[in-house]
């Protein structure tokens, strides 16, 4: 979601600039975690060669998402040979649900990253827009002294459970198991020696099921 003009925040004379899931403070640091949802690219021979290399690298890393492939190749010697300049955009200006921009006076964009499901993203981005409208509707003197904060993510905050969730959701939904049968299956797959451990597993299952119900996440038929 674009909240203000981002162009003044781009680095001059840089070929490829990309937003981040995690930003460590240095725009040149290759350990920053890029997010392909927002990029600013100059069209030239270097970027054309880079995109060709990026596209071809899918064969080197089969089954990987384009963003994961980028993480694999961002330190590759090929980028040095073609002399590509790359910068990672500060989350203070280009924030997201992974790492929110804390300063409403600086933020340019907010990205619904670290989130699964279109309905979930739309729900939480609407909250972002409401927060932004409330902030911009304040009189200038109140806006200068205000310390607003984002209410989102809400539904998107369950994203970290989806890596574990997919196989259990598949079993629960498509194998037509009851809640109790699914719980027993989890106990068999993850045995524990004490009752306290069982309660923890049940609590985790409750959280996972809540994530399914609130996220709008859908799986393909198998």
Coordinates of C-alpha atoms in Angstrom, one line a residue:
X1 CA 0.0 0.0 0.0
X2 CA 1.4 3.3 -1.1
X3 CA 1.0 6.0 1.6
X4 CA 3.3 8.7 0.2
X5 CA 5.6 9.2 -2.7
X6 CA 8.5 6.7 -2.4
X7 CA 10.7 8.1 -5.2
X8 CA 12.7 10.6 -3.1
X9 CA 13.8 7.6 -0.9
X10 CA 15.4 5.6 -3.7
X11 CA 19.2 5.7 -4.1
X12 CA 20.5 7.5 -7.1
X13 CA 22.5 5.7 -9.8
X14 CA 21.7 2.3 -8.4
X15 CA 20.6 -0.5 -10.7
X16 CA 18.4 -2.7 -8.5
X17 CA 16.6 -1.7 -5.3
X18 CA 14.3 -4.0 -3.3
X19 CA 12.2 -3.9 -0.1
X20 CA 13.0 -6.2 2.9
X21 CA 11.4 -8.6 5.2
X22 CA 14.3 -8.0 7.6
X23 CA 16.5 -4.9 7.4
X24 CA 19.8 -4.8 9.4
X25 CA 20.6 -1.1 9.0
X26 CA 23.0 -1.1 6.0
X27 CA 21.5 -0.8 2.5
X28 CA 24.5 -2.6 1.1
X29 CA 24.4 -5.5 3.5
X30 CA 23.7 -8.7 1.6
X31 CA 22.4 -10.4 4.8
X32 CA 19.3 -8.2 4.6
X33 CA 16.3 -10.4 3.8
X34 CA 14.8 -9.0 0.5
X35 CA 11.1 -9.2 -0.5
X36 CA 10.2 -9.2 -4.1
X37 CA 6.9 -7.5 -3.6
X38 CA 8.5 -4.0 -4.1
X39 CA 11.4 -3.3 -6.4
X40 CA 12.8 -0.3 -8.2
X41 CA 14.9 -1.2 -11.2
X42 CA 16.7 0.8 -13.9
X43 CA 16.5 -0.7 -17.3
X44 CA 20.0 -1.2 -18.6
X45 CA 22.3 -4.0 -19.8
X46 CA 23.3 -4.9 -16.2
X47 CA 19.7 -5.4 -15.0
X48 CA 18.8 -7.3 -18.1
X49 CA 21.6 -9.7 -17.6
X50 CA 20.7 -10.0 -13.9
X51 CA 17.1 -10.8 -14.6
X52 CA 18.2 -13.4 -17.1
X53 CA 20.5 -15.0 -14.5
X54 CA 17.8 -14.8 -11.9
X55 CA 15.3 -16.5 -14.2
X56 CA 17.8 -19.2 -15.2
X57 CA 18.7 -19.9 -11.6
X58 CA 15.3 -21.5 -11.0
X59 CA 16.8 -24.6 -12.6
X60 CA 19.6 -24.6 -10.0
X61 CA 17.1 -24.3 -7.2
X62 CA 14.0 -26.2 -8.4
X63 CA 10.9 -25.7 -6.4
X64 CA 12.1 -22.5 -4.9
X65 CA 10.0 -19.3 -5.1
X66 CA 11.6 -16.4 -7.0
X67 CA 12.3 -14.6 -3.7
X68 CA 14.1 -17.6 -2.3
X69 CA 16.1 -17.9 -5.5
X70 CA 17.2 -14.3 -5.1
X71 CA 18.4 -15.0 -1.6
X72 CA 20.5 -17.8 -3.0
X73 CA 22.1 -15.8 -5.8
X74 CA 22.5 -12.3 -4.2
X75 CA 26.1 -13.1 -3.3
X76 CA 26.9 -14.9 -6.5
X77 CA 30.0 -13.9 -8.5
X78 CA 27.9 -13.3 -11.6
X79 CA 26.5 -10.2 -10.0
X80 CA 30.0 -8.9 -9.4
X81 CA 31.1 -9.7 -13.0
X82 CA 28.2 -7.8 -14.5
X83 CA 28.9 -5.0 -12.0
X84 CA 25.3 -4.8 -10.8
X85 CA 24.7 -2.3 -8.0
X86 CA 22.1 -3.4 -5.5
X87 CA 20.6 -1.7 -2.5
X88 CA 18.1 -2.9 0.2
X89 CA 15.4 -0.4 1.1
X90 CA 15.0 0.7 4.7
X91 CA 11.9 -0.7 6.5
X92 CA 11.6 2.7 8.2
X93 CA 10.3 4.0 4.8
X94 CA 9.3 0.7 3.1
X95 CA 7.7 -1.2 6.0
X96 CA 5.6 -4.4 6.1
X97 CA 4.1 -6.8 8.5
X98 CA 7.4 -8.6 9.0
X99 CA 9.0 -5.4 10.2
X100 CA 6.7 -2.4 10.5
X101 CA 7.7 1.2 9.9
X102 CA 7.4 2.9 13.3
X103 CA 7.5 6.5 12.2
X104 CA 4.3 7.7 10.4
X105 CA 6.2 10.8 9.3
X106 CA 8.6 8.6 7.3
X107 CA 6.7 5.6 6.0
X108 CA 6.0 5.5 2.3
X109 CA 4.7 2.0 1.7
X110 CA 3.3 -0.9 3.9
X111 CA 3.5 -4.4 2.5
X112 CA 1.4 -7.3 3.6
X113 CA 4.4 -9.6 3.8
X114 CA 4.8 -12.5 6.4
X115 CA 1.2 -13.3 5.6
X116 CA -0.7 -16.0 3.8
X117 CA -4.1 -15.8 2.0
X118 CA -5.5 -12.9 -0.1
X119 CA -8.5 -12.4 2.3
X120 CA -6.1 -12.1 5.2
X121 CA -3.9 -9.6 3.5
X122 CA -6.9 -7.5 2.4
X123 CA -8.4 -7.5 5.9
X124 CA -5.2 -6.3 7.5
X125 CA -4.3 -3.7 4.8
X126 CA -7.8 -2.2 5.3
X127 CA -6.8 -1.7 9.0
X128 CA -3.5 0.0 7.8
X129 CA -5.5 2.3 5.6
X130 CA -7.9 3.2 8.5
X131 CA -4.9 4.0 10.8
X132 CA -3.3 6.1 8.0
X133 CA -6.6 8.0 7.5
X134 CA -6.9 8.6 11.2
X135 CA -3.4 10.0 11.3
X136 CA -3.7 12.2 8.2
X137 CA -7.0 13.6 9.4
X138 CA -5.4 15.1 12.5
X139 CA -4.8 18.9 12.6
X140 CA -1.1 19.7 11.7
X141 CA -0.2 20.7 15.3
X142 CA -1.7 17.4 16.7
X143 CA -0.1 15.3 14.0
X144 CA 3.3 16.7 14.9
X145 CA 3.1 15.6 18.5
X146 CA 1.2 12.4 17.9
X147 CA 2.7 9.0 18.5
X148 CA 0.5 6.6 16.5
X149 CA 1.1 2.9 16.0
X150 CA -0.2 0.3 13.6
X151 CA -3.0 -2.0 14.7
X152 CA -2.0 -4.4 11.9
X153 CA -1.1 -7.2 11.6
X154 CA -4.1 -8.9 13.1
X155 CA -5.1 -12.0 11.1
X156 CA -1.7 -12.0 9.5
X157 CA 0.1 -12.5 12.8
X158 CA -0.7 -16.2 12.6
X159 CA 1.6 -16.6 9.5
X160 CA 4.4 -18.3 11.5
X161 CA 2.2 -21.3 12.2
X162 CA 1.5 -22.1 8.5
X163 CA 4.7 -24.0 7.9
X164 CA 3.5 -26.6 10.5
X165 CA -0.2 -26.0 9.6
X166 CA -0.4 -27.3 6.0
X167 CA 0.0 -31.1 6.5
X168 CA -2.4 -31.0 9.6
X169 CA -4.9 -28.9 7.8
X170 CA -4.8 -31.3 4.8
X171 CA -5.4 -34.2 7.2
X172 CA -8.1 -32.4 9.2
X173 CA -10.1 -31.1 6.2
X174 CA -9.7 -33.6 3.4
X175 CA -9.5 -36.8 5.4
X176 CA -12.6 -35.8 7.3
X177 CA -11.1 -36.3 10.7
X178 CA -12.7 -34.9 13.8
X179 CA -10.9 -32.6 16.1
X180 CA -10.4 -35.4 18.6
X181 CA -9.0 -37.8 15.9
X182 CA -6.6 -35.1 14.7
X183 CA -5.5 -34.5 18.2
X184 CA -4.8 -38.2 18.7
X185 CA -2.8 -38.3 15.5
X186 CA -0.7 -35.4 16.7
X187 CA 0.0 -37.3 20.0
X188 CA 1.1 -40.3 18.0
X189 CA 3.4 -38.3 15.8
X190 CA 4.8 -36.2 18.6
X191 CA 4.8 -38.4 21.7
X192 CA 5.4 -36.8 25.1
X193 CA 6.2 -38.2 28.5
X194 CA 4.1 -35.9 30.6
X195 CA 0.6 -34.5 30.8
X196 CA 1.9 -31.0 30.6
X197 CA 3.4 -31.7 27.2
X198 CA 0.1 -33.0 26.0
X199 CA -1.6 -29.8 27.1
X200 CA 1.0 -27.8 25.2
X201 CA 0.3 -29.8 22.0
X202 CA -3.4 -29.2 22.4
X203 CA -2.9 -25.5 22.9
X204 CA -0.8 -25.4 19.7
X205 CA -3.5 -27.2 17.8
X206 CA -6.0 -24.7 19.1
X207 CA -3.8 -21.9 17.8
X208 CA -3.4 -23.6 14.4
X209 CA -7.1 -24.2 13.9
X210 CA -7.8 -20.6 14.9
X211 CA -5.3 -19.5 12.2
X212 CA -7.2 -21.5 9.6
X213 CA -10.5 -20.1 10.6
X214 CA -9.4 -16.5 10.6
X215 CA -6.9 -16.4 7.7
X216 CA -8.9 -17.3 4.6
X217 CA -6.1 -19.7 3.7
X218 CA -7.1 -22.4 1.2
X219 CA -5.3 -25.5 0.0
X220 CA -5.7 -27.2 -3.3
X221 CA -7.5 -30.5 -3.5
X222 CA -5.1 -33.5 -3.4

